[in-house]
PDB file of C-alpha atoms and ligand atoms in Angstrom:
ATOM      1  CA  MET A   1     -16.884 -15.514 -14.139  1.00 80.00           C
ATOM      2  CA  SER A   2     -14.957 -15.305 -10.989  1.00 92.00           C
ATOM      3  CA  LEU A   3     -11.497 -13.476 -10.396  1.00 98.00           C
ATOM      4  CA  ILE A   4      -8.217 -14.917 -10.853  1.00 98.00           C
ATOM      5  CA  HIS A   5      -6.265 -16.571  -7.981  1.00 98.00           C
ATOM      6  CA  LEU A   6      -2.716 -17.819  -7.523  1.00 98.00           C
ATOM      7  CA  PRO A   7      -1.534 -20.011  -4.714  1.00 98.00           C
ATOM      8  CA  SER A   8       0.388 -18.927  -1.921  1.00 98.00           C
ATOM      9  CA  ASP A   9       3.718 -20.090  -3.550  1.00 98.00           C
ATOM     10  CA  ALA A  10       3.113 -17.915  -6.574  1.00 98.00           C
ATOM     11  CA  LYS A  11       6.269 -15.939  -7.355  1.00 98.00           C
ATOM     12  CA  PRO A  12       6.546 -11.978  -7.201  1.00 97.00           C
ATOM     13  CA  GLU A  13       7.096 -12.079 -11.064  1.00 97.00           C
ATOM     14  CA  ASP A  14       3.423 -13.970 -11.613  1.00 97.00           C
ATOM     15  CA  ILE A  15       1.734 -11.666  -9.576  1.00 98.00           C
ATOM     16  CA  ALA A  16       2.945  -8.624 -11.207  1.00 97.00           C
ATOM     17  CA  LYS A  17       2.155 -10.129 -14.128  1.00 97.00           C
ATOM     18  CA  THR A  18      -1.127 -10.958 -13.594  1.00 98.00           C
ATOM     19  CA  MET A  19      -1.374  -7.123 -12.265  1.00 97.00           C
ATOM     20  CA  LYS A  20      -0.599  -5.396 -15.149  1.00 97.00           C
ATOM     21  CA  GLU A  21      -2.652  -7.174 -17.179  1.00 97.00           C
ATOM     22  CA  ASN A  22      -5.879  -7.724 -14.788  1.00 98.00           C
ATOM     23  CA  GLY A  23      -5.102  -4.526 -12.382  1.00 98.00           C
ATOM     24  CA  TYR A  24      -5.197  -7.052  -9.341  1.00 98.00           C
ATOM     25  CA  CYS A  25      -4.255 -10.356  -8.283  1.00 98.00           C
ATOM     26  CA  ILE A  26      -5.622 -12.998  -5.341  1.00 98.00           C
ATOM     27  CA  VAL A  27      -3.044 -15.162  -3.769  1.00 98.00           C
ATOM     28  CA  ASP A  28      -4.813 -17.483  -1.713  1.00 98.00           C
ATOM     29  CA  GLU A  29      -3.735 -18.401   1.948  1.00 98.00           C
ATOM     30  CA  LEU A  30      -0.487 -16.332   1.779  1.00 98.00           C
ATOM     31  CA  ALA A  31      -0.333 -15.472   5.290  1.00 98.00           C
ATOM     32  CA  PRO A  32      -0.216 -18.116   7.984  1.00 97.00           C
ATOM     33  CA  SER A  33      -3.600 -18.201  10.706  1.00 96.00           C
ATOM     34  CA  SER A  34      -1.383 -17.621  13.058  1.00 98.00           C
ATOM     35  CA  LEU A  35      -0.014 -14.293  12.160  1.00 98.00           C
ATOM     36  CA  MET A  36      -3.653 -13.227  11.572  1.00 98.00           C
ATOM     37  CA  ASP A  37      -4.804 -14.397  14.991  1.00 98.00           C
ATOM     38  CA  ARG A  38      -2.071 -12.548  16.033  1.00 98.00           C
ATOM     39  CA  ILE A  39      -2.685  -9.160  14.647  1.00 98.00           C
ATOM     40  CA  THR A  40      -6.403  -9.952  15.381  1.00 98.00           C
ATOM     41  CA  ALA A  41      -5.549 -10.068  19.016  1.00 98.00           C
ATOM     42  CA  GLU A  42      -3.222  -7.074  18.994  1.00 98.00           C
ATOM     43  CA  MET A  43      -5.520  -4.922  17.310  1.00 98.00           C
ATOM     44  CA  SER A  44      -8.870  -5.667  18.654  1.00 98.00           C
ATOM     45  CA  PRO A  45      -8.691  -3.151  21.541  1.00 98.00           C
ATOM     46  CA  TYR A  46      -8.001  -0.365  18.790  1.00 98.00           C
ATOM     47  CA  VAL A  47     -10.625  -1.568  16.928  1.00 98.00           C
ATOM     48  CA  GLU A  48     -13.078  -1.494  19.221  1.00 97.00           C
ATOM     49  CA  ASN A  49     -12.184   2.205  20.313  1.00 97.00           C
ATOM     50  CA  SER A  50     -12.374   3.333  16.822  1.00 98.00           C
ATOM     51  CA  MET A  51     -14.826   5.922  15.063  1.00 96.00           C
ATOM     52  CA  TYR A  52     -17.097   4.774  12.009  1.00 97.00           C
ATOM     53  CA  GLY A  53     -16.754   6.619   8.978  1.00 96.00           C
ATOM     54  CA  LEU A  54     -18.184  10.030   8.560  1.00 94.00           C
ATOM     55  CA  ASP A  55     -19.641   9.606   5.068  1.00 92.00           C
ATOM     56  CA  ASN A  56     -21.099   7.181   2.757  1.00 94.00           C
ATOM     57  CA  PHE A  57     -17.313   6.712   1.310  1.00 93.00           C
ATOM     58  CA  LEU A  58     -15.631   5.504   4.254  1.00 94.00           C
ATOM     59  CA  GLY A  59     -19.028   4.530   5.501  1.00 94.00           C
ATOM     60  CA  LEU A  60     -21.486   5.006   8.227  1.00 94.00           C
ATOM     61  CA  GLN A  61     -21.099   1.342   9.367  1.00 96.00           C
ATOM     62  CA  THR A  62     -17.485   0.764   8.746  1.00 98.00           C
ATOM     63  CA  LYS A  63     -14.443   1.537  11.232  1.00 98.00           C
ATOM     64  CA  ARG A  64     -11.038   2.111  10.087  1.00 98.00           C
ATOM     65  CA  THR A  65      -8.020   1.210  12.360  1.00 98.00           C
ATOM     66  CA  GLY A  66      -4.333   2.476  11.858  1.00 98.00           C
ATOM     67  CA  ALA A  67      -1.252   2.903  13.192  1.00 98.00           C
ATOM     68  CA  LEU A  68      -0.344  -0.926  12.494  1.00 98.00           C
ATOM     69  CA  ILE A  69       3.338  -0.489  12.617  1.00 98.00           C
ATOM     70  CA  ALA A  70       3.258   1.185  16.227  1.00 98.00           C
ATOM     71  CA  ARG A  71       0.457  -0.648  17.344  1.00 98.00           C
ATOM     72  CA  SER A  72       0.933  -4.688  16.221  1.00 98.00           C
ATOM     73  CA  PRO A  73       4.365  -6.565  15.967  1.00 98.00           C
ATOM     74  CA  ALA A  74       2.749  -9.022  14.092  1.00 98.00           C
ATOM     75  CA  ALA A  75       1.506  -6.680  11.174  1.00 98.00           C
ATOM     76  CA  ARG A  76       5.215  -5.904  10.792  1.00 98.00           C
ATOM     77  CA  GLU A  77       5.565  -9.091   9.794  1.00 98.00           C
ATOM     78  CA  LEU A  78       3.148  -8.909   7.173  1.00 98.00           C
ATOM     79  CA  ILE A  79       3.732  -5.685   5.847  1.00 98.00           C
ATOM     80  CA  MET A  80       7.542  -7.445   5.237  1.00 98.00           C
ATOM     81  CA  LEU A  81       6.777 -10.549   3.633  1.00 98.00           C
ATOM     82  CA  PRO A  82       9.216 -10.864   0.970  1.00 98.00           C
ATOM     83  CA  THR A  83       6.304 -11.830  -1.728  1.00 98.00           C
ATOM     84  CA  VAL A  84       4.661  -8.490  -0.983  1.00 98.00           C
ATOM     85  CA  LEU A  85       8.061  -6.695  -1.004  1.00 97.00           C
ATOM     86  CA  GLY A  86       9.043  -8.387  -4.077  1.00 97.00           C
ATOM     87  CA  THR A  87       5.916  -7.814  -6.149  1.00 97.00           C
ATOM     88  CA  ALA A  88       5.422  -3.928  -5.186  1.00 97.00           C
ATOM     89  CA  GLY A  89       9.270  -3.865  -6.280  1.00 95.00           C
ATOM     90  CA  LEU A  90       7.981  -5.014  -9.463  1.00 96.00           C
ATOM     91  CA  VAL A  91       4.922  -3.435 -10.095  1.00 96.00           C
ATOM     92  CA  LEU A  92       6.458  -0.061  -9.117  1.00 95.00           C
ATOM     93  CA  ALA A  93      10.085  -0.322 -10.906  1.00 92.00           C
ATOM     94  CA  ASN A  94       9.231   2.305 -12.833  1.00 90.00           C
ATOM     95  CA  ALA A  95      10.355   4.283  -9.864  1.00 91.00           C
ATOM     96  CA  SER A  96      13.929   5.125  -7.882  1.00 87.00           C
ATOM     97  CA  THR A  97      12.301   3.503  -4.376  1.00 90.00           C
ATOM     98  CA  PHE A  98       8.628   2.627  -2.910  1.00 95.00           C
ATOM     99  CA  ARG A  99       7.642   2.584   0.520  1.00 97.00           C
ATOM    100  CA  LEU A 100       4.660   2.240   2.668  1.00 98.00           C
ATOM    101  CA  HIS A 101       1.576   4.213   2.084  1.00 98.00           C
ATOM    102  CA  LEU A 102      -0.697   3.349   4.409  1.00 98.00           C
ATOM    103  CA  THR A 103      -1.606   0.829   7.203  1.00 98.00           C
ATOM    104  CA  GLN A 104      -5.264   0.059   8.203  1.00 98.00           C
ATOM    105  CA  ILE A 105      -7.987  -1.879   9.547  1.00 98.00           C
ATOM    106  CA  ILE A 106     -11.319  -1.858   7.876  1.00 98.00           C
ATOM    107  CA  SER A 107     -14.092  -3.444   9.344  1.00 98.00           C
ATOM    108  CA  VAL A 108     -17.308  -3.740   7.695  1.00 98.00           C
ATOM    109  CA  TYR A 109     -20.044  -4.028   9.873  1.00 98.00           C
ATOM    110  CA  PRO A 110     -23.972  -6.104   9.052  1.00 98.00           C
ATOM    111  CA  GLY A 111     -25.548  -3.803   6.969  1.00 97.00           C
ATOM    112  CA  SER A 112     -22.779  -1.608   5.605  1.00 97.00           C
ATOM    113  CA  PRO A 113     -23.974  -0.596   2.343  1.00 97.00           C
ATOM    114  CA  ALA A 114     -21.768  -1.219  -0.630  1.00 97.00           C
ATOM    115  CA  GLN A 115     -18.901   1.509  -1.371  1.00 98.00           C
ATOM    116  CA  LYS A 116     -18.461   3.709  -4.491  1.00 97.00           C
ATOM    117  CA  LEU A 117     -16.204   1.805  -6.898  1.00 98.00           C
ATOM    118  CA  HIS A 118     -13.144   3.870  -7.127  1.00 97.00           C
ATOM    119  CA  GLN A 119      -9.684   4.465  -7.851  1.00 98.00           C
ATOM    120  CA  ASP A 120      -7.194   4.611  -4.749  1.00 98.00           C
ATOM    121  CA  GLU A 121      -4.767   6.978  -6.539  1.00 98.00           C
ATOM    122  CA  VAL A 122      -7.170  10.023  -6.844  1.00 97.00           C
ATOM    123  CA  ALA A 123      -6.453  10.466  -3.131  1.00 97.00           C
ATOM    124  CA  TRP A 124      -3.367  12.633  -4.853  1.00 98.00           C
ATOM    125  CA  ASP A 125      -5.944  15.869  -5.242  1.00 97.00           C
ATOM    126  CA  PHE A 126      -7.336  13.427  -8.255  1.00 96.00           C
ATOM    127  CA  PHE A 127      -4.047  14.373 -10.464  1.00 97.00           C
ATOM    128  CA  PRO A 128      -4.399  12.564 -13.452  1.00 95.00           C
ATOM    129  CA  PHE A 129      -1.575  10.250 -13.635  1.00 96.00           C
ATOM    130  CA  PRO A 130      -0.522   8.479 -16.722  1.00 95.00           C
ATOM    131  CA  LEU A 131      -1.959   5.371 -17.497  1.00 94.00           C
ATOM    132  CA  ASP A 132       0.943   3.966 -17.832  1.00 92.00           C
ATOM    133  CA  TYR A 133       2.761   4.764 -14.755  1.00 95.00           C
ATOM    134  CA  GLU A 134       2.105   2.646 -12.030  1.00 96.00           C
ATOM    135  CA  ILE A 135       2.065   4.992  -8.272  1.00 97.00           C
ATOM    136  CA  GLN A 136       0.196   2.282  -5.917  1.00 98.00           C
ATOM    137  CA  CYS A 137       1.208  -1.408  -5.038  1.00 98.00           C
ATOM    138  CA  ASN A 138      -2.262  -2.163  -2.572  1.00 98.00           C
ATOM    139  CA  LEU A 139      -3.037  -5.297  -0.542  1.00 99.00           C
ATOM    140  CA  LEU A 140      -6.192  -6.101   1.054  1.00 98.00           C
ATOM    141  CA  TRP A 141      -5.628  -9.097   3.154  1.00 98.00           C
ATOM    142  CA  ALA A 142      -8.877 -10.774   4.543  1.00 98.00           C
ATOM    143  CA  LEU A 143      -8.476 -11.124   8.240  1.00 98.00           C
ATOM    144  CA  THR A 144     -11.802 -12.715   8.245  1.00 98.00           C
ATOM    145  CA  ASP A 145     -13.256 -15.363   5.819  1.00 97.00           C
ATOM    146  CA  TYR A 146     -14.333 -12.861   2.632  1.00 97.00           C
ATOM    147  CA  THR A 147     -17.567 -14.043   1.056  1.00 98.00           C
ATOM    148  CA  GLU A 148     -19.919 -12.290  -1.245  1.00 98.00           C
ATOM    149  CA  GLU A 149     -22.582 -11.924   1.274  1.00 98.00           C
ATOM    150  CA  MET A 150     -20.020 -10.273   3.883  1.00 98.00           C
ATOM    151  CA  GLY A 151     -19.001  -7.684   1.744  1.00 98.00           C
ATOM    152  CA  ALA A 152     -15.899  -8.990  -0.007  1.00 98.00           C
ATOM    153  CA  THR A 153     -13.975  -6.248  -1.807  1.00 98.00           C
ATOM    154  CA  ARG A 154     -15.445  -5.769  -5.400  1.00 98.00           C
ATOM    155  CA  VAL A 155     -13.298  -5.285  -8.265  1.00 98.00           C
ATOM    156  CA  VAL A 156     -13.794  -4.133 -12.018  1.00 98.00           C
ATOM    157  CA  PRO A 157     -11.344  -6.357 -14.082  1.00 98.00           C
ATOM    158  CA  GLY A 158      -9.297  -4.184 -16.566  1.00 97.00           C
ATOM    159  CA  SER A 159     -10.504  -0.807 -15.596  1.00 98.00           C
ATOM    160  CA  HIS A 160      -6.968  -0.235 -15.110  1.00 97.00           C
ATOM    161  CA  LEU A 161      -6.236   0.186 -18.815  1.00 96.00           C
ATOM    162  CA  SER A 162      -9.325   2.246 -19.411  1.00 95.00           C
ATOM    163  CA  THR A 163      -9.914   6.043 -19.059  1.00 93.00           C
ATOM    164  CA  ARG A 164     -13.384   5.357 -18.349  1.00 94.00           C
ATOM    165  CA  LYS A 165     -14.253   7.343 -14.579  1.00 92.00           C
ATOM    166  CA  LYS A 166     -17.761   5.391 -13.931  1.00 94.00           C
ATOM    167  CA  TYR A 167     -18.501   2.171 -12.903  1.00 98.00           C
ATOM    168  CA  SER A 168     -21.412   0.104 -11.035  1.00 97.00           C
ATOM    169  CA  ILE A 169     -21.727  -2.577  -9.155  1.00 97.00           C
ATOM    170  CA  GLU A 170     -22.717  -4.690 -12.000  1.00 97.00           C
ATOM    171  CA  ASP A 171     -19.250  -4.436 -13.742  1.00 98.00           C
ATOM    172  CA  SER A 172     -17.598  -5.757 -10.308  1.00 98.00           C
ATOM    173  CA  LEU A 173     -16.626  -9.025  -9.043  1.00 98.00           C
ATOM    174  CA  PRO A 174     -16.045  -9.879  -5.274  1.00 98.00           C
ATOM    175  CA  ALA A 175     -12.890 -11.065  -4.334  1.00 98.00           C
ATOM    176  CA  VAL A 176     -13.799 -13.961  -2.781  1.00 98.00           C
ATOM    177  CA  MET A 177     -11.166 -15.611  -0.362  1.00 98.00           C
ATOM    178  CA  LYS A 178     -10.198 -17.515   2.922  1.00 98.00           C
ATOM    179  CA  ARG A 179      -8.726 -15.831   5.668  1.00 98.00           C
ATOM    180  CA  GLY A 180      -5.059 -14.974   5.292  1.00 98.00           C
ATOM    181  CA  SER A 181      -5.455 -14.773   1.430  1.00 98.00           C
ATOM    182  CA  ALA A 182      -4.255 -11.337  -0.490  1.00 98.00           C
ATOM    183  CA  LEU A 183      -6.290  -9.192  -2.594  1.00 98.00           C
ATOM    184  CA  PHE A 184      -3.310  -7.442  -4.885  1.00 98.00           C
ATOM    185  CA  TYR A 185      -4.701  -4.421  -6.368  1.00 98.00           C
ATOM    186  CA  THR A 186      -3.019  -1.336  -8.420  1.00 98.00           C
ATOM    187  CA  GLY A 187      -3.980   2.379  -7.481  1.00 98.00           C
ATOM    188  CA  LYS A 188      -5.723   2.476 -10.997  1.00 98.00           C
ATOM    189  CA  VAL A 189      -8.446  -0.253 -10.752  1.00 98.00           C
ATOM    190  CA  PHE A 190     -11.670   0.388  -9.505  1.00 98.00           C
ATOM    191  CA  HIS A 191     -12.837  -1.393  -6.862  1.00 98.00           C
ATOM    192  CA  GLY A 192     -14.477  -1.010  -2.952  1.00 98.00           C
ATOM    193  CA  ALA A 193     -16.264  -2.799  -0.631  1.00 98.00           C
ATOM    194  CA  GLY A 194     -19.016  -4.512  -0.765  1.00 98.00           C
ATOM    195  CA  GLU A 195     -22.485  -4.494   1.016  1.00 98.00           C
ATOM    196  CA  ASN A 196     -22.207  -6.776   4.061  1.00 98.00           C
ATOM    197  CA  LYS A 197     -25.586  -8.502   3.615  1.00 98.00           C
ATOM    198  CA  SER A 198     -24.428 -11.072   6.304  1.00 98.00           C
ATOM    199  CA  ASP A 199     -24.608 -11.009  10.430  1.00 98.00           C
ATOM    200  CA  LYS A 200     -21.062 -11.569  10.617  1.00 98.00           C
ATOM    201  CA  LEU A 201     -18.108  -8.358  10.754  1.00 98.00           C
ATOM    202  CA  ARG A 202     -16.096  -8.867   7.349  1.00 98.00           C
ATOM    203  CA  GLN A 203     -12.268  -7.528   8.262  1.00 98.00           C
ATOM    204  CA  ALA A 204      -9.423  -6.302   5.859  1.00 98.00           C
ATOM    205  CA  ILE A 205      -6.187  -5.251   6.950  1.00 98.00           C
ATOM    206  CA  ASN A 206      -5.027  -2.675   4.235  1.00 98.00           C
ATOM    207  CA  ILE A 207      -1.535  -2.107   3.465  1.00 98.00           C
ATOM    208  CA  THR A 208      -0.757  -0.150   0.324  1.00 98.00           C
ATOM    209  CA  TYR A 209       2.830   1.304  -0.688  1.00 98.00           C
ATOM    210  CA  ALA A 210       3.649   4.104  -3.231  1.00 98.00           C
ATOM    211  CA  VAL A 211       6.435   5.192  -5.133  1.00 96.00           C
ATOM    212  CA  GLY A 212       8.798   6.831  -3.089  1.00 94.00           C
ATOM    213  CA  TRP A 213       8.583  10.376  -4.615  1.00 94.00           C
ATOM    214  CA  VAL A 214       4.702  11.371  -3.594  1.00 97.00           C
ATOM    215  CA  ARG A 215       3.352  11.953  -0.076  1.00 97.00           C
ATOM    216  CA  GLN A 216       2.245   9.280   2.267  1.00 98.00           C
ATOM    217  CA  GLU A 217      -1.445   8.729   3.048  1.00 98.00           C
ATOM    218  CA  GLU A 218      -1.016   7.749   6.807  1.00 98.00           C
ATOM    219  CA  ASN A 219       1.967   9.721   8.085  1.00 98.00           C
ATOM    220  CA  GLN A 220       4.343   7.363   9.008  1.00 97.00           C
ATOM    221  CA  TYR A 221       6.971   9.508  11.043  1.00 97.00           C
ATOM    222  CA  LEU A 222       4.237  11.075  13.095  1.00 97.00           C
ATOM    223  CA  THR A 223       2.115   7.755  13.541  1.00 98.00           C
ATOM    224  CA  THR A 224       5.023   5.740  14.938  1.00 98.00           C
ATOM    225  CA  PRO A 225       6.181   7.387  17.987  1.00 97.00           C
ATOM    226  CA  ILE A 226      10.538   7.640  18.052  1.00 96.00           C
ATOM    227  CA  GLU A 227      10.736   5.978  20.662  1.00 96.00           C
ATOM    228  CA  ILE A 228       8.971   2.623  18.973  1.00 98.00           C
ATOM    229  CA  ALA A 229      10.624   3.447  15.670  1.00 98.00           C
ATOM    230  CA  ARG A 230      14.396   3.315  16.978  1.00 97.00           C
ATOM    231  CA  THR A 231      13.541  -0.321  18.363  1.00 98.00           C
ATOM    232  CA  LEU A 232      12.319  -1.224  14.501  1.00 98.00           C
ATOM    233  CA  PRO A 233      15.652  -2.820  12.112  1.00 97.00           C
ATOM    234  CA  ASP A 234      16.697  -0.792   9.380  1.00 95.00           C
ATOM    235  CA  ASP A 235      15.118  -2.861   6.534  1.00 96.00           C
ATOM    236  CA  LEU A 236      11.656  -1.714   8.013  1.00 98.00           C
ATOM    237  CA  LEU A 237      12.329   1.344   8.604  1.00 97.00           C
ATOM    238  CA  LYS A 238      13.305   2.161   5.253  1.00 95.00           C
ATOM    239  CA  VAL A 239       9.697   0.755   3.744  1.00 97.00           C
ATOM    240  CA  MET A 240       8.535   3.465   6.179  1.00 98.00           C
ATOM    241  CA  GLY A 241      10.377   5.862   4.412  1.00 96.00           C
ATOM    242  CA  TYR A 242      13.623   6.467   6.311  1.00 95.00           C
ATOM    243  CA  GLN A 243      15.225   6.431   3.036  1.00 91.00           C
ATOM    244  CA  LEU A 244      15.825   8.633   0.179  1.00 88.00           C
ATOM    245  CA  GLY A 245      12.618   8.662  -1.846  1.00 89.00           C
ATOM    246  CA  CYS A 246      14.566   9.667  -5.078  1.00 85.00           C
ATOM    247  CA  PHE A 247      17.710  11.593  -5.774  1.00 76.00           C
ATOM    248  CA  SER A 248      16.912  14.412  -3.015  1.00 79.00           C
ATOM    249  CA  MET A 249      13.490  13.573  -1.608  1.00 88.00           C
ATOM    250  CA  GLY A 250      13.559  13.295   2.184  1.00 91.00           C
ATOM    251  CA  TYR A 251      16.683  14.084   3.046  1.00 91.00           C
ATOM    252  CA  ILE A 252      17.389  16.123   6.817  1.00 92.00           C
ATOM    253  CA  ARG A 253      18.915  19.068   8.058  1.00 91.00           C
ATOM    254  CA  ASP A 254      22.234  20.061   6.275  1.00 88.00           C
ATOM    255  CA  GLY A 255      21.332  17.159   3.168  1.00 86.00           C
ATOM    256  CA  GLU A 256      22.069  14.324   5.693  1.00 88.00           C
ATOM    257  CA  ASP A 257      20.293  10.594   5.544  1.00 89.00           C
ATOM    258  CA  PRO A 258      16.986  10.826   7.335  1.00 91.00           C
ATOM    259  CA  MET A 259      18.135   7.182   9.290  1.00 92.00           C
ATOM    260  CA  THR A 260      20.603   9.128  11.143  1.00 91.00           C
ATOM    261  CA  ALA A 261      17.379  11.144  12.970  1.00 91.00           C
ATOM    262  CA  ILE A 262      16.681   7.474  14.335  1.00 93.00           C
ATOM    263  CA  ARG A 263      19.813   5.699  15.072  1.00 91.00           C
ATOM    264  CA  GLU A 264      22.429   8.780  16.012  1.00 87.00           C
ATOM    265  CA  PRO A 265      21.342  11.946  15.755  1.00 84.00           C
ATOM    266  CA  GLU A 266      24.290  13.526  16.976  1.00 87.00           C
ATOM    267  CA  LYS A 267      26.014  11.664  13.848  1.00 85.00           C
ATOM    268  CA  ARG A 268      26.108  13.809  10.150  1.00 81.00           C
ATOM    269  CA  VAL A 269      25.744  11.559   7.525  1.00 76.00           C
ATOM    270  CA  PRO A 270      25.720  12.896   3.906  1.00 73.00           C
ATOM    271  CA  TYR A 271      22.698  11.367   2.022  1.00 73.00           C
ATOM    272  CA  ASN A 272      22.550   8.107   0.273  1.00 62.00           C
ATOM    273  CA  VAL A 273      24.917   8.771  -2.613  1.00 61.00           C
ATOM    274  CA  ALA A 274      23.980   5.270  -3.658  1.00 62.00           C
ATOM    275  CA  ILE A 275      20.484   5.935  -4.388  1.00 60.00           C
ATOM    276  CA  LEU A 276      21.489   9.167  -6.377  1.00 58.00           C
ATOM    277  CA  GLU A 277      23.599   6.689  -8.657  1.00 63.00           C
ATOM    278  CA  GLU A 278      21.211   4.352  -8.990  1.00 63.00           C
ATOM    279  CA  THR A 279      18.713   6.509  -9.559  1.00 60.00           C
ATOM    280  CA  THR A 280      20.483   8.334 -12.859  1.00 57.00           C
ATOM    281  CA  LYS A 281      21.577   4.976 -14.046  1.00 58.00           C
ATOM    282  CA  LYS A 282      17.785   3.822 -14.151  1.00 61.00           C
ATOM    283  CA  ARG A 283      17.211   7.110 -15.923  1.00 53.00           C
ATOM    284  CA  THR A 284      19.968   7.233 -17.888  1.00 47.00           C
ATOM    285  CA  SER A 285      17.773   4.273 -19.967  1.00 45.00           C
ATOM    286  CA  LEU A 286      15.056   6.426 -20.182  1.00 44.00           C
ATOM    287  CA  ALA A 287      14.625   8.607 -23.564  1.00 37.00           C
ATOM    288  CA  GLY A 288      13.702  11.738 -23.207  1.00 39.00           C
ATOM    289  CA  PHE A 289      15.773  12.024 -19.662  1.00 41.00           C
ATOM    290  CA  MET A 290      18.576  13.376 -21.235  1.00 38.00           C
ATOM    291  CA  ARG A 291      18.505  17.416 -19.386  1.00 41.00           C
ATOM    292  CA  ASP A 292      17.610  16.074 -16.116  1.00 44.00           C
ATOM    293  CA  ILE A 293      20.346  13.287 -16.269  1.00 41.00           C
ATOM    294  CA  GLU A 294      23.015  16.128 -17.117  1.00 44.00           C
ATOM    295  CA  MET A 295      21.733  17.672 -13.873  1.00 43.00           C
ATOM    296  CA  ILE A 296      22.330  15.306 -11.315  1.00 45.00           C
ATOM    297  CA  ASP A 297      25.041  13.038 -13.521  1.00 46.00           C
ATOM    298  CA  PRO A 298      27.274  11.964 -10.118  1.00 44.00           C
ATOM    299  CA  GLY A 299      30.277  12.030 -12.387  1.00 44.00           C
ATOM    300  CA  GLU A 300      30.389  15.881 -13.121  1.00 39.00           C
TER     301      GLU A 300
HETATM  302  O1  AKG B 401     -13.156  -2.654   2.386  1.00 77.75           O
HETATM  303  C1  AKG B 401     -13.040  -2.820   1.017  1.00 77.75           C
HETATM  304  O2  AKG B 401     -13.258  -3.801   1.234  1.00 77.75           O
HETATM  305  C2  AKG B 401     -12.442  -1.620   0.821  1.00 77.75           C
HETATM  306  C3  AKG B 401     -12.207  -0.027   0.966  1.00 77.75           C
HETATM  307  C4  AKG B 401     -11.231   0.910   0.046  1.00 77.75           C
HETATM  308  O3  AKG B 401     -11.303   0.503  -1.107  1.00 77.75           O
HETATM  309  C5  AKG B 401     -11.301   2.115   0.418  1.00 77.75           C
HETATM  310  O4  AKG B 401     -11.456   2.661   1.443  1.00 77.75           O
HETATM  311  O5  AKG B 401      -9.939   2.594  -0.593  1.00 77.75           O
HETATM  312 FE1  FE2 B 402      -9.956   1.891  -2.145  1.00 77.75          FE
END
């Protein structure tokens, strides 16, 4: 048995549906190898200088290298690919917005043992999110070819639908894929880096997105210096979090839009009422939310 693969022209609807049913979806060669080449070239000096993990979970022979927006213009393109944002929008449609959660290159060196199978959403202090509320839409991009021998990420299909909390390697399958392919997976599906039994380096670009009302794992505002942030387009800044997460989450100063801090700090622009209205509309369609609707109804 092997994991499900879709072709590079797969529609976000098909990727999101496959994720909903299986907890993951591999999309083959979604990014051109020229983009992977540029990311490798831009990030190599930082990977070289990164530390190995400090515990078995992070991997004593594994390096994590973050800050991709600040360090790699090519990675910004990867983060903003329409197929990826379209899929994240569908997987996270239960929330008013989604945004970037973390960016990192994971370099699994030869000899690195398998990582414990886990769910990424436990990062929020092990809070037991409901099974039917998706918090994360995550990707592991193959920056090198991904073979089982090299430690391809292992996934337990369907484990996002269960309350079971322990799985063994035998329950998992390797996400074997070519460079430029992407493993999409939810925050609930059990997965982990495989053992690298080869003499080659296995590298992945881990880009994750989360609903707009949770704290980001990689602090985007401190990781990307404001001088660099000011050079970035609005759509990327919004994905980084320079917008409200929901009707009042993330404003600055006296109830002002966070984008003004980047563009025109001396201007006073109230926070985006459109999001407030959007949220209200969405929430009115959800049973049991009437008390909250009354509280935020813009018509009042
Ligand atoms: O590197 C991998 O294959 C997976 C890493 C991972 O799942 C994690 O660190 O949360
Ligand atoms: Fe993980």
